[in-house]
XYZ file of C-alpha atoms in Angstrom:
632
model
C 24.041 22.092 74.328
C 24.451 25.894 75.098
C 26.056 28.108 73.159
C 29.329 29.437 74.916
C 28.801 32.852 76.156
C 30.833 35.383 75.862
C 32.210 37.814 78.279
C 31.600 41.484 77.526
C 34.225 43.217 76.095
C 32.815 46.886 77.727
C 33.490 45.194 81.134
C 36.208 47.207 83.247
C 38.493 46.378 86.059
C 39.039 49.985 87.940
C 41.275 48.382 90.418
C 44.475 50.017 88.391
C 42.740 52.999 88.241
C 42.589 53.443 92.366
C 46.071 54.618 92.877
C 45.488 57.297 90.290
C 42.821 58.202 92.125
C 43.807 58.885 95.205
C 46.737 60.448 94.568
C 44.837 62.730 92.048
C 41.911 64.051 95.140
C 44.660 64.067 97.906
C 46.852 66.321 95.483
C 43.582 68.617 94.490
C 42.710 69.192 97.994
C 46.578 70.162 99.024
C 46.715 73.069 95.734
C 43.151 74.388 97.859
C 44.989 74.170 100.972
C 47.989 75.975 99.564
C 46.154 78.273 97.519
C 42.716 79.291 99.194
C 44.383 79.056 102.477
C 41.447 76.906 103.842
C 43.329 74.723 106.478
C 45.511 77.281 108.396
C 47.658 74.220 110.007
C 48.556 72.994 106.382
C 52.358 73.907 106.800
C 55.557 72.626 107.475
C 55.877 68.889 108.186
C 51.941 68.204 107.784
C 52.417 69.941 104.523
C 55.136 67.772 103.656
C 53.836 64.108 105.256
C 50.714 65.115 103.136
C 52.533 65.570 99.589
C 54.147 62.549 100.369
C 51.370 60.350 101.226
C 49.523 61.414 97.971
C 53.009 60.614 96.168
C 53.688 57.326 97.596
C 50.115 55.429 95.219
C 51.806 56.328 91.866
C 55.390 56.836 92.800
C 56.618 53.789 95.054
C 55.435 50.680 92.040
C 57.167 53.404 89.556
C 60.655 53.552 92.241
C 60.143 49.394 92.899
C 60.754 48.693 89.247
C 63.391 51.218 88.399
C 64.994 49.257 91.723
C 64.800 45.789 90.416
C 65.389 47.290 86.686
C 68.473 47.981 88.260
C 69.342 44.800 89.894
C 68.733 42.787 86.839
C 71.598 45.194 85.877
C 69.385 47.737 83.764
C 69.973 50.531 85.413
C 68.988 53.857 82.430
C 65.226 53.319 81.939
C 61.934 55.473 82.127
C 61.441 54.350 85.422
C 64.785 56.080 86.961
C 64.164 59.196 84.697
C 60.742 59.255 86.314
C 61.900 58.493 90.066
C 64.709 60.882 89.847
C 62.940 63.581 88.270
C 60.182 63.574 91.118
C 62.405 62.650 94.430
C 64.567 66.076 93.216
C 61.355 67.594 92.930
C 60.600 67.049 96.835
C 64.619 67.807 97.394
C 63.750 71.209 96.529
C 60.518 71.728 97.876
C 58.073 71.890 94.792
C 55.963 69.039 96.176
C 53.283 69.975 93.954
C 55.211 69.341 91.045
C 56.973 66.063 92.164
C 53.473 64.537 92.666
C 52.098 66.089 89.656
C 54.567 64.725 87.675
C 54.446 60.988 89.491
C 50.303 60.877 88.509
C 50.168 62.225 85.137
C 53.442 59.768 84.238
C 51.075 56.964 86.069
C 47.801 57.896 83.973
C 49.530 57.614 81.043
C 50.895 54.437 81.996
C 47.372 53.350 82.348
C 45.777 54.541 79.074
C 49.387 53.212 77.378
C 48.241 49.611 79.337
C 44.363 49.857 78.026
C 45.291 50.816 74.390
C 47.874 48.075 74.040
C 45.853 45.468 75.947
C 42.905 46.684 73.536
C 45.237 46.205 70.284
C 46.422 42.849 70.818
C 42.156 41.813 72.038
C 40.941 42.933 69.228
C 43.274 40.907 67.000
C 43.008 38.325 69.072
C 39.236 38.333 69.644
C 38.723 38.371 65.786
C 40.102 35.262 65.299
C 40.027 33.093 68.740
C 36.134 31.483 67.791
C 37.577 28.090 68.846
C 35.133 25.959 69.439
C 34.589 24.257 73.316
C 33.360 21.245 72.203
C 31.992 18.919 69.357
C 29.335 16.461 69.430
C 30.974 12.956 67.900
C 29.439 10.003 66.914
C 30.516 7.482 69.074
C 28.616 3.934 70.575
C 25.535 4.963 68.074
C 25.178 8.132 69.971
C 26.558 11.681 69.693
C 28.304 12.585 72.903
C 30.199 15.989 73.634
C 33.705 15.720 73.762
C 37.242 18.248 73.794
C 37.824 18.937 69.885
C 41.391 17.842 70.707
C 40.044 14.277 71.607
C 38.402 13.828 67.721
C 39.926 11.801 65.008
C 40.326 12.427 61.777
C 36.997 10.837 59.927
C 34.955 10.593 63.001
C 31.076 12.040 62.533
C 30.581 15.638 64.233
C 26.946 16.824 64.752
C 26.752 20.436 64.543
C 23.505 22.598 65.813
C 22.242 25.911 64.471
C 24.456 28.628 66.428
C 27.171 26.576 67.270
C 30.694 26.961 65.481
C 32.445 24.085 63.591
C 34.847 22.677 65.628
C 37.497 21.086 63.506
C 37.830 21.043 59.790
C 36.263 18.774 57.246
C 33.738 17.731 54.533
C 29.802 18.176 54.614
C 27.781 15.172 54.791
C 24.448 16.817 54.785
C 22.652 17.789 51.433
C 23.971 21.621 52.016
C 24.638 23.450 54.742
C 24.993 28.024 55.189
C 28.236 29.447 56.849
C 29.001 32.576 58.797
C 33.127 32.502 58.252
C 33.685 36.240 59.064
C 36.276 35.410 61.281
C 38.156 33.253 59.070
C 37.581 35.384 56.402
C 36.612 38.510 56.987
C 33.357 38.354 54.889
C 29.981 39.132 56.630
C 28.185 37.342 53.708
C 26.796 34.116 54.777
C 28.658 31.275 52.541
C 26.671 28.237 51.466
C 28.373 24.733 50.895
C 27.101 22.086 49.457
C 27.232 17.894 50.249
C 31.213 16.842 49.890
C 32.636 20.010 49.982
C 35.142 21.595 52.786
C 33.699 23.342 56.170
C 36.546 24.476 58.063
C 36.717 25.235 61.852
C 35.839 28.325 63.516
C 32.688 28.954 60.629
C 29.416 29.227 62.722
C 25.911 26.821 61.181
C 23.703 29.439 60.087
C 20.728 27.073 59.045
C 19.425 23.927 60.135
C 21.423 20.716 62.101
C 24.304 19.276 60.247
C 26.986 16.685 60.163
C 30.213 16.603 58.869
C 33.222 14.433 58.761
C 36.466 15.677 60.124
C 39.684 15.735 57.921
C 42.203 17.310 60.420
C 42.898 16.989 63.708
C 42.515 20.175 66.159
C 45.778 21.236 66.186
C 45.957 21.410 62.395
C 42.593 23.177 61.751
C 42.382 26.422 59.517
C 41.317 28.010 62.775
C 44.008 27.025 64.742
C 46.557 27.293 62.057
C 45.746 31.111 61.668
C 45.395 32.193 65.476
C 48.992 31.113 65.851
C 49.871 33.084 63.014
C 48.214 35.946 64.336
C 49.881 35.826 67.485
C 53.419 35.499 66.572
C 53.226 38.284 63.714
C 53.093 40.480 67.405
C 56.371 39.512 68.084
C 57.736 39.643 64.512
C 59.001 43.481 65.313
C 59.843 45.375 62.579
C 62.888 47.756 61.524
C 61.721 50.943 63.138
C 60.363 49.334 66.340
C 63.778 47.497 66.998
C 65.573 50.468 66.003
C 63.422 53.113 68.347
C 64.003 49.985 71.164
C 67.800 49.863 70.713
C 67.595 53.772 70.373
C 66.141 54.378 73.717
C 68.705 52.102 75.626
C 71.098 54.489 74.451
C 69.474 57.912 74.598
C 68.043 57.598 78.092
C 71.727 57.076 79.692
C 72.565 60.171 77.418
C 69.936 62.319 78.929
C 70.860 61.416 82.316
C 74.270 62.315 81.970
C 73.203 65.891 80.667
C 71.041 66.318 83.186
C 74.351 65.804 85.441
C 76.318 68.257 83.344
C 73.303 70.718 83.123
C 73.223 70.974 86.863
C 76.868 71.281 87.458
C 78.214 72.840 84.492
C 77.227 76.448 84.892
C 78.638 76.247 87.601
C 81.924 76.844 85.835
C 80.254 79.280 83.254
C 77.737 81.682 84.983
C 78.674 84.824 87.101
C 75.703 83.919 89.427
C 75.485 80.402 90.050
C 72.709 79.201 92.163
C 72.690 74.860 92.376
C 68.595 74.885 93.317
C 67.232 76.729 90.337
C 70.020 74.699 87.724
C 68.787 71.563 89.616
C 65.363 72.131 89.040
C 65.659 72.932 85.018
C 68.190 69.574 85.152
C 64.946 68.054 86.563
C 62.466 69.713 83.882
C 64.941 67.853 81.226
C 64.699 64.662 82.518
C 61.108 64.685 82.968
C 60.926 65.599 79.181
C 62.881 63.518 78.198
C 61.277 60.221 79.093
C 61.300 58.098 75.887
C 57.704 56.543 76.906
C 56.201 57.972 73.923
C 57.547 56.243 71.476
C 58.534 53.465 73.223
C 55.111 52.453 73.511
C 53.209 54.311 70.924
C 55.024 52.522 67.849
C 54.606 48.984 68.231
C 51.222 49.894 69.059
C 50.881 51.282 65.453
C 52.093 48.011 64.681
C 49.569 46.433 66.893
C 46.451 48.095 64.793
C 48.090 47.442 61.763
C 47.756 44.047 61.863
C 44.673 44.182 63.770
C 43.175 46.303 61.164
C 44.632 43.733 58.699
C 42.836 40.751 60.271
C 39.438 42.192 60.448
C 39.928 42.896 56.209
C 40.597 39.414 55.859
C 44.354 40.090 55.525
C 47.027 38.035 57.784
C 50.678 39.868 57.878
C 52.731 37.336 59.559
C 54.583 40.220 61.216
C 54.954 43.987 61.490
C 57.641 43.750 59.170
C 55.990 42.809 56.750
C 53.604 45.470 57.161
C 56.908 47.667 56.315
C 57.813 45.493 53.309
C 54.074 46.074 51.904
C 55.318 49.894 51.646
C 58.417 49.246 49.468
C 56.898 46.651 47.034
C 56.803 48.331 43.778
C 56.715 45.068 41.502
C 53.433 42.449 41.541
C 54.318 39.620 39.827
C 51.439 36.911 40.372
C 50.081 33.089 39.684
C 47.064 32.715 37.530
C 44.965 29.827 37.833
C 43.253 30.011 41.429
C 45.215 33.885 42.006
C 43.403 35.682 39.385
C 41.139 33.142 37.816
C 39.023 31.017 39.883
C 40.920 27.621 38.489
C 37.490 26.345 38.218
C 36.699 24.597 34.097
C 33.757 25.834 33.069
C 32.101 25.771 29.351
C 32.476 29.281 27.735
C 31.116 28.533 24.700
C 29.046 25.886 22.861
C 29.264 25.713 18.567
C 26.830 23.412 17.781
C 27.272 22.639 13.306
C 23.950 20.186 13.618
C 20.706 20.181 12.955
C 19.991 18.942 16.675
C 19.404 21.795 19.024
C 22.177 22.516 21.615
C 20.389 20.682 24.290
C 20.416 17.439 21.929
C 23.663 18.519 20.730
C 25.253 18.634 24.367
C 23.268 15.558 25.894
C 25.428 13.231 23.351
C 28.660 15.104 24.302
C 28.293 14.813 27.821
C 26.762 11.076 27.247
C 30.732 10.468 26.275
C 32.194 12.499 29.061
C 30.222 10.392 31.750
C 32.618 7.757 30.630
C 35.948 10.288 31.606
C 37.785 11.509 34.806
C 39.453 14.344 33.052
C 38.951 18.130 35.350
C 37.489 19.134 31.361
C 34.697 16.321 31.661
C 33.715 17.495 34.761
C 33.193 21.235 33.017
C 30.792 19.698 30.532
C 28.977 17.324 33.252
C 28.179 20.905 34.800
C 26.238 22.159 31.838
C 22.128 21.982 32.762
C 20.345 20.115 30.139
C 16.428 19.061 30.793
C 14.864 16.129 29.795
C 16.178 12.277 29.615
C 19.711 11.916 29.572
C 21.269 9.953 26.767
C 23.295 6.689 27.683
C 26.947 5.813 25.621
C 27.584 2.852 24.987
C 30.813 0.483 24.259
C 33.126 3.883 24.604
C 37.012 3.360 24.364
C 39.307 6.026 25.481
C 42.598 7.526 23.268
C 45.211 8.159 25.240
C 45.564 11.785 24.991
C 42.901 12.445 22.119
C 39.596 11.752 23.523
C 36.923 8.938 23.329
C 34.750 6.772 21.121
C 31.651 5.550 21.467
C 28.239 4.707 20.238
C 25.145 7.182 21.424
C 21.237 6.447 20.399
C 23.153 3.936 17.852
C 24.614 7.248 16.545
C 29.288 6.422 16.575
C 30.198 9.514 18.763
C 33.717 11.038 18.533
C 34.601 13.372 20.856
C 38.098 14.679 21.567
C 40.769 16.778 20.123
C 42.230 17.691 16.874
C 44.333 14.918 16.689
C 41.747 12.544 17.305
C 39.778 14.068 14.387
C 42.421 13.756 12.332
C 43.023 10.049 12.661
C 39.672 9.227 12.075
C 39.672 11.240 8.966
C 36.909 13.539 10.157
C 37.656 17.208 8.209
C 37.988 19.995 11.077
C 36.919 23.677 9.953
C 39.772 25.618 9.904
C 38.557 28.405 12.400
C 39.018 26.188 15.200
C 42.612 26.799 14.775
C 42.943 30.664 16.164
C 40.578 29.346 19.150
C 42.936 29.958 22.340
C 41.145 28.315 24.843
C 40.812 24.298 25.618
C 38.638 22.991 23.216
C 36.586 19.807 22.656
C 35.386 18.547 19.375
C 32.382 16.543 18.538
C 31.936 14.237 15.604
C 28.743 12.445 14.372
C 28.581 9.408 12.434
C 31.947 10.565 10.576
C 30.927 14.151 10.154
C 32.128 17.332 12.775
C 29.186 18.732 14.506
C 30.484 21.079 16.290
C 32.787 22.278 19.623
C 32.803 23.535 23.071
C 35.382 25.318 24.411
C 36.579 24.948 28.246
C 37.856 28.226 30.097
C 38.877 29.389 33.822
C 36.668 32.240 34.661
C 38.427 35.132 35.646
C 37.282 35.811 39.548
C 34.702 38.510 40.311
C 37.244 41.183 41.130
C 40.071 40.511 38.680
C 39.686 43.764 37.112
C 38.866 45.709 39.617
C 42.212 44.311 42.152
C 44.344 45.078 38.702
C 42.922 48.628 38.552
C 43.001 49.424 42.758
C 46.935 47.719 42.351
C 47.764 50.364 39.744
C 46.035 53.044 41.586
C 48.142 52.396 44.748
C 51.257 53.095 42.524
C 52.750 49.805 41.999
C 54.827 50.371 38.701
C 54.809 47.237 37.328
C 52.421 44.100 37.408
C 53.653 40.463 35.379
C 52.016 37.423 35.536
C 53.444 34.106 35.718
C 51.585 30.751 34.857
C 52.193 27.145 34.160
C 48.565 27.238 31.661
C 50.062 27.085 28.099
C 51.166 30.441 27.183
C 48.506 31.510 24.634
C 45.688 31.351 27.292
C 47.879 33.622 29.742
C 48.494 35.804 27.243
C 44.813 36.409 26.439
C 44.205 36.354 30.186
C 46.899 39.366 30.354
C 45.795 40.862 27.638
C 42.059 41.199 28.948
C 43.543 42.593 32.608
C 45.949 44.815 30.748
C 49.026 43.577 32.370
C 51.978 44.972 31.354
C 53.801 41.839 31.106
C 52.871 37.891 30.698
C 54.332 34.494 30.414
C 52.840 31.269 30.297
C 54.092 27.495 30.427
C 56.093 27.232 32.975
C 57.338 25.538 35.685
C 57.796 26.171 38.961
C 61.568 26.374 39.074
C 61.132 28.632 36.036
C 59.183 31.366 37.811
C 61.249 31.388 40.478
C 64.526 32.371 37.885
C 62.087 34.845 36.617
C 61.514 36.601 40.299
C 65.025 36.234 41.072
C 65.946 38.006 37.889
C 63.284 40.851 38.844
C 64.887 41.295 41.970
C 68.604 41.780 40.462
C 67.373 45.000 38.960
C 67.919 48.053 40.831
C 65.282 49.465 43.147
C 63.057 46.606 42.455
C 61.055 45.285 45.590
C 58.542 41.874 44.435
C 55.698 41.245 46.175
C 54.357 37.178 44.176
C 50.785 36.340 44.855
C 50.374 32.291 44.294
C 47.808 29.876 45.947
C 49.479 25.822 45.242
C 52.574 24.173 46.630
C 54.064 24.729 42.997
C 54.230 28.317 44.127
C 56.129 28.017 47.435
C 59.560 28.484 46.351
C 58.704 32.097 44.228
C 56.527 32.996 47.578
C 59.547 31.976 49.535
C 61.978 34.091 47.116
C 60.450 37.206 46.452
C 60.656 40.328 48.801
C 57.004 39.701 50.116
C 55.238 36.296 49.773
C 51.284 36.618 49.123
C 49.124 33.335 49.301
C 45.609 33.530 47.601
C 43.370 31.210 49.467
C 44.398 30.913 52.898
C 41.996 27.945 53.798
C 43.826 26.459 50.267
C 47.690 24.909 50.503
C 49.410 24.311 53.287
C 52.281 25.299 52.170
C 51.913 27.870 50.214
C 50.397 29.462 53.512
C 53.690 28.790 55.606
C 55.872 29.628 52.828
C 54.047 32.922 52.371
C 54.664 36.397 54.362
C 50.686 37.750 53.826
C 47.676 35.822 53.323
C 44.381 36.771 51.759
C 41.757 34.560 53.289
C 38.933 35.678 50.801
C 40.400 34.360 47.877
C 39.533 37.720 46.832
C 42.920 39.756 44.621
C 41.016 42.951 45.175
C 42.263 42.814 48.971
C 46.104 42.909 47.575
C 45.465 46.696 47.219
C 44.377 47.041 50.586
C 47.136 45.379 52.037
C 49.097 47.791 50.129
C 46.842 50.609 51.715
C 46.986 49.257 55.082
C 50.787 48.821 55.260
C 51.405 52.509 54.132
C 48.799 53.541 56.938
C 50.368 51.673 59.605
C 53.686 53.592 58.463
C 52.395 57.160 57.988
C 50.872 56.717 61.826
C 54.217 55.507 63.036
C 56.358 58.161 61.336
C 53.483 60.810 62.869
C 54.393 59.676 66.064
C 58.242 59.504 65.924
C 57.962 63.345 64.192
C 55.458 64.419 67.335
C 57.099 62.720 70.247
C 60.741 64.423 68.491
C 59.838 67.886 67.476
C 57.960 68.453 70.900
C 60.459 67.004 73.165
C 63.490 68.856 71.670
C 61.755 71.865 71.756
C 60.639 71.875 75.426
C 63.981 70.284 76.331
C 65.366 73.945 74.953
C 62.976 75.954 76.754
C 63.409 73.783 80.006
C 67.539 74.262 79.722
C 67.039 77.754 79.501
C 64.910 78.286 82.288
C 61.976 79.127 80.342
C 59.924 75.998 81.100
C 58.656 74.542 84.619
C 57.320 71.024 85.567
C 54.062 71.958 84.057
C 55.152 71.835 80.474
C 57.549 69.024 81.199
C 54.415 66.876 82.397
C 52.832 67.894 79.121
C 56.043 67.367 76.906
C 56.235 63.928 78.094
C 52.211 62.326 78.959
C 50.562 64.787 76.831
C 52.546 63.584 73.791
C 52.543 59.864 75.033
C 48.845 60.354 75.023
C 48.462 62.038 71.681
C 50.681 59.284 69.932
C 48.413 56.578 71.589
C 45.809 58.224 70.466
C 46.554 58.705 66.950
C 47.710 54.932 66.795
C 44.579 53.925 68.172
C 42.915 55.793 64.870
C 44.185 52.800 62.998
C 41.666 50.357 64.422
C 38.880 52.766 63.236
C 39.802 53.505 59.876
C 38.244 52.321 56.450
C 40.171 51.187 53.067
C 38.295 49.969 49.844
């Protein structure tokens, strides 16, 4: 099976660009004509049939949709600005200018198309690796089939280069991952017989099969393109407000332009229509809102672009706005900031065994147990032959009993201990964490005691979170509250509380969020967590390819599993809004002050072009820097 190539992203269709063209050598050669006087018979209605021909490849699409903009019954838009500005242009004879105008607005139009279009790609091309097809066993043969068309628990055979096409567990021995685009880590991820692959990831090593778990439709894959393309319509505050803002201002402008043609008429000694005309015209070539129209939501755009490729969904640009404001991180602990993984932490052994004999009789017992805990201990690498236990009765609640190398093995907690009159020393009683006890032949022998690991990054996402100027940062878990309080304490979080339940943290955000000037951002990962991601001001789900619902519920998801990225979400967001605000002040400040000079004749069409495409282009520009820059 080939590999589905893909089309080159440097590949460019010039056909839009033709028009442009044109216009742009036909108007060249008529400034030499004018100006060098090198075609004597370039006058009067050649002149004119001339300008107009080089006009008509920009200008007529430009006067087509201001003329069906107006028969949908929108009748103030960029478009009329733009078609009046240059037709009054011709009306008074600066050709030059009219078709000057007309190409500059239509290359800008152009490079306003190619940013966008390259915005939205490259958020879209991170994430849409959906795989063509999958190879199924079917008939006892693997044939190539839609991914749409598999079942849940059908056999997929997957070759070295190809992507996973639909979520599920690994039946081969192990198996290495490329999941950049899922994740946004480069690092190759290796997974291991009966654990999750998830669709989209590309086989790095070797042929393997897997067997599916969701359908298609429902893969992490699928799940987060969609998300990805409606956070693009999820506009935010500013954009709606510059949108709604420009259906007012541009019927504003063109009544001044109306009163700055015909008003002076009534205040000037000398009042002549063609030069008051022309400056009318200057303003309403200035005043074109195209600038921002376009050059905010495509701040927006890289934002969330930018986002994506750091392994950080916003399900909207308003969220990227609501990132800015947070100034409270309250957050889940087990599988948020630990890795809700068991694991031994440490091993007291009171014997005369060594702690490989010592732990071979403990984890003889815990063969005999489902508990997460047992699992822990089963983890711990012992060599040699493994002991075998023997007529072993469980305890509700306590532990087990058992017999071990004809040795009666009691292994459990205090309580268990107790009732079979086994003295405990009394230092186990300030240990915080979970802890398992071990009694031989009526005698303690010693403990282990079970912890989550904090992840990788813990300290170093508590210390980038302070840095970015959050004020305040609580934890919230349902672990009993003297292991979140030593969890705190370790992070140096200003503020902890442990054993609760979910309907408890919730009262806890929505008493945070009474308090004045208070804006929550929770970070959770488990369904218990939905309703506080649902609550507070911004929802933040740790382990996007973890709970469905706390990854619906939530407004931002961090795919790596990694807190360290909550900073950067932080960091991106405020980017995203210092580029938008740039463009807003540029786009103002330069229009308002040509607008002057053009009212008081101090401006011509020259400046006007630059007023309004230069500073289109310079905002595209600078919201194009978004795509290229770097947070840590």
């Amino acid at each position: 099976m080939e590999i589905p190539q893909v089309e080159p992203t440097s590949k460019i269709n010039i056909r839009p660009y033709i028009p442009a063209v044109v216009s742009f050598i036909m108007l060249m050669a008529a400034i030499l004509f004018d100006y060098l006087g090198t075609f004597p018979h370039f006058e009067g209605r050649i002149r004119i049939l001339w300008y107009v021909v080089a006009y008509l490849p920009v200008g007529f699409p430009v006067i087509m949709e201001g003329w069906n903009s107006i028969k949908k019954g929108d009748f103030f838009t960029e478009f009329l600005l733009m078609s009046i500005a240059t037709l009054g242009a011709f009306a008074i004879g600066q050709y030059p200018e009219g078709v000057a105008v007309m190409l500059f607005y239509a290359v800008g139009e152009l490079f306003q198309s190619a940013a966008v279009k390259r915005a939205k790609g490259s958020i879209k091309a991170l994430l849409d690796v959906r795989p063509n097809e999958a190879l199924v066993y079917r008939n006892n043969n693997y044939v190539s089939v839609n991914p749409e068309t598999v079942a849940i628990g059908e056999k997929v055979q997957v070759r070295v280069g190809e992507k996973i096409p639909l979520d599920g567990i690994l039946l081969s021995e192990k198996g290495s991952f490329n999941t950049a685009a899922l994740t946004g880590e480069s690092k190759p991820d290796t997974i291991a017989k009966g654990e999750k692959v998830f669709a989209g990831s590309v086989n790095l090593d070797g042929v393997i099969e897997i067997e599916t778990t969701k359908e298609f439709k429902d893969s992490s894959i699928a799940r987060i393109l969609d998300m990805v393309q409606n956070a693009t319509a999820r506009k935010s505050k500013t954009e709606l407000f510059i949108r709604k803002f420009a259906r007012v201002y541009t019927p504003i402008v063109v009544f001044l332009a109306i009163a700055l043609t015909f008003l002076p008429y009534f205040l000037v000694d000398v009042y002549e229509f063609r030069d008051w005309l022309y400056r009318a015209l200057i303003f309403l070539v200035i005043s074109c809102p195209c600038a921002l129209v376009i050059s905010i939501p495509l701040g927006y755009f890289g934002g969330l672009g930018a986002a994506s490729r750091n392994g950080i969904l916003f399900k909207g640009a308003s969220f990227l706005d609501a990132m800015t404001k947070v100034n409270t991180i309250v957050m889940d602990k087990t599988g948020t900031i630990t890795q809700g993984v068991f694991k031994i932490k440490e091993v007291i052994n009171s014997t005369t065994f060594t702690e490989a004999e010592f732990m071979k009789y403990l984890m003889a017992m815990e063969k005999q147990s489902t508990h997460p805990i047992a699992k822990a201990i089963l983890d711990y690498k012992v060599e040699g032959l493994e002991y075998k236990a023997v007529e072993v009765s469980e305890i509700a609640g306590k532990g087990l009993k058992g017999t071990v190398n004809g040795k009666t093995i009691v292994v459990g907690n205090m309580a268990l201990m107790t009732s079979n009159g086994i003295d405990v020393p009394s230092e186990t009683e300030s240990i915080v964490e979970s802890i398992v006890m071990v009694a031989i032949d009526g005698k303690f022998a010693g403990y282990v005691t079970i912890a989550d690991e904090l992840k990788e990054d813990a300290h170093q996402a508590i210390k980038q979170i302070r840095e970015s100027g959050i004020s305040k940062i609580i934890m919230l878990s349902g672990d009993k509250d003297s292991i979140t309080q030593q969890v705190a304490k370790e992070l140096k979080i200003d503020w902890a509380k442990g054993g609760l339940l979910p309907e408890d943290k919730l009262n806890e955000v929505e008493t945070l969020k009474k308090q004045s000037d208070t804006k929550v951002a929770f970070i959770g990962d488990g369904i218990n967590d939905a309703p506080v991601l649902a609550a507070s001001d911004v929802g933040i789900a740790m382990g996007g390819l973890g709970s469905d619902v706390a990854i619906e519920t939530a407004d931002v998801i961090i795919q790596t599993d990694q807190p360290s990225k909550i900073a950067r979400a932080i960091k991106i967001g405020r980017s995203t809004r210092q580029v938008v605000w740039q463009n807003i002040g540029l786009a103002f400040g330069v229009k308002v002050m040509v607008m002057a000079l053009g009212a008081l004749g101090m401006a011509t069409m020259w400046e006007a072009v630059f007023a309004d495409v230069g500073v289109a282009l310079l905002a595209i520009l600078n919201a194009v820097r978004l795509q290229k820059m770097k947070w840590k």
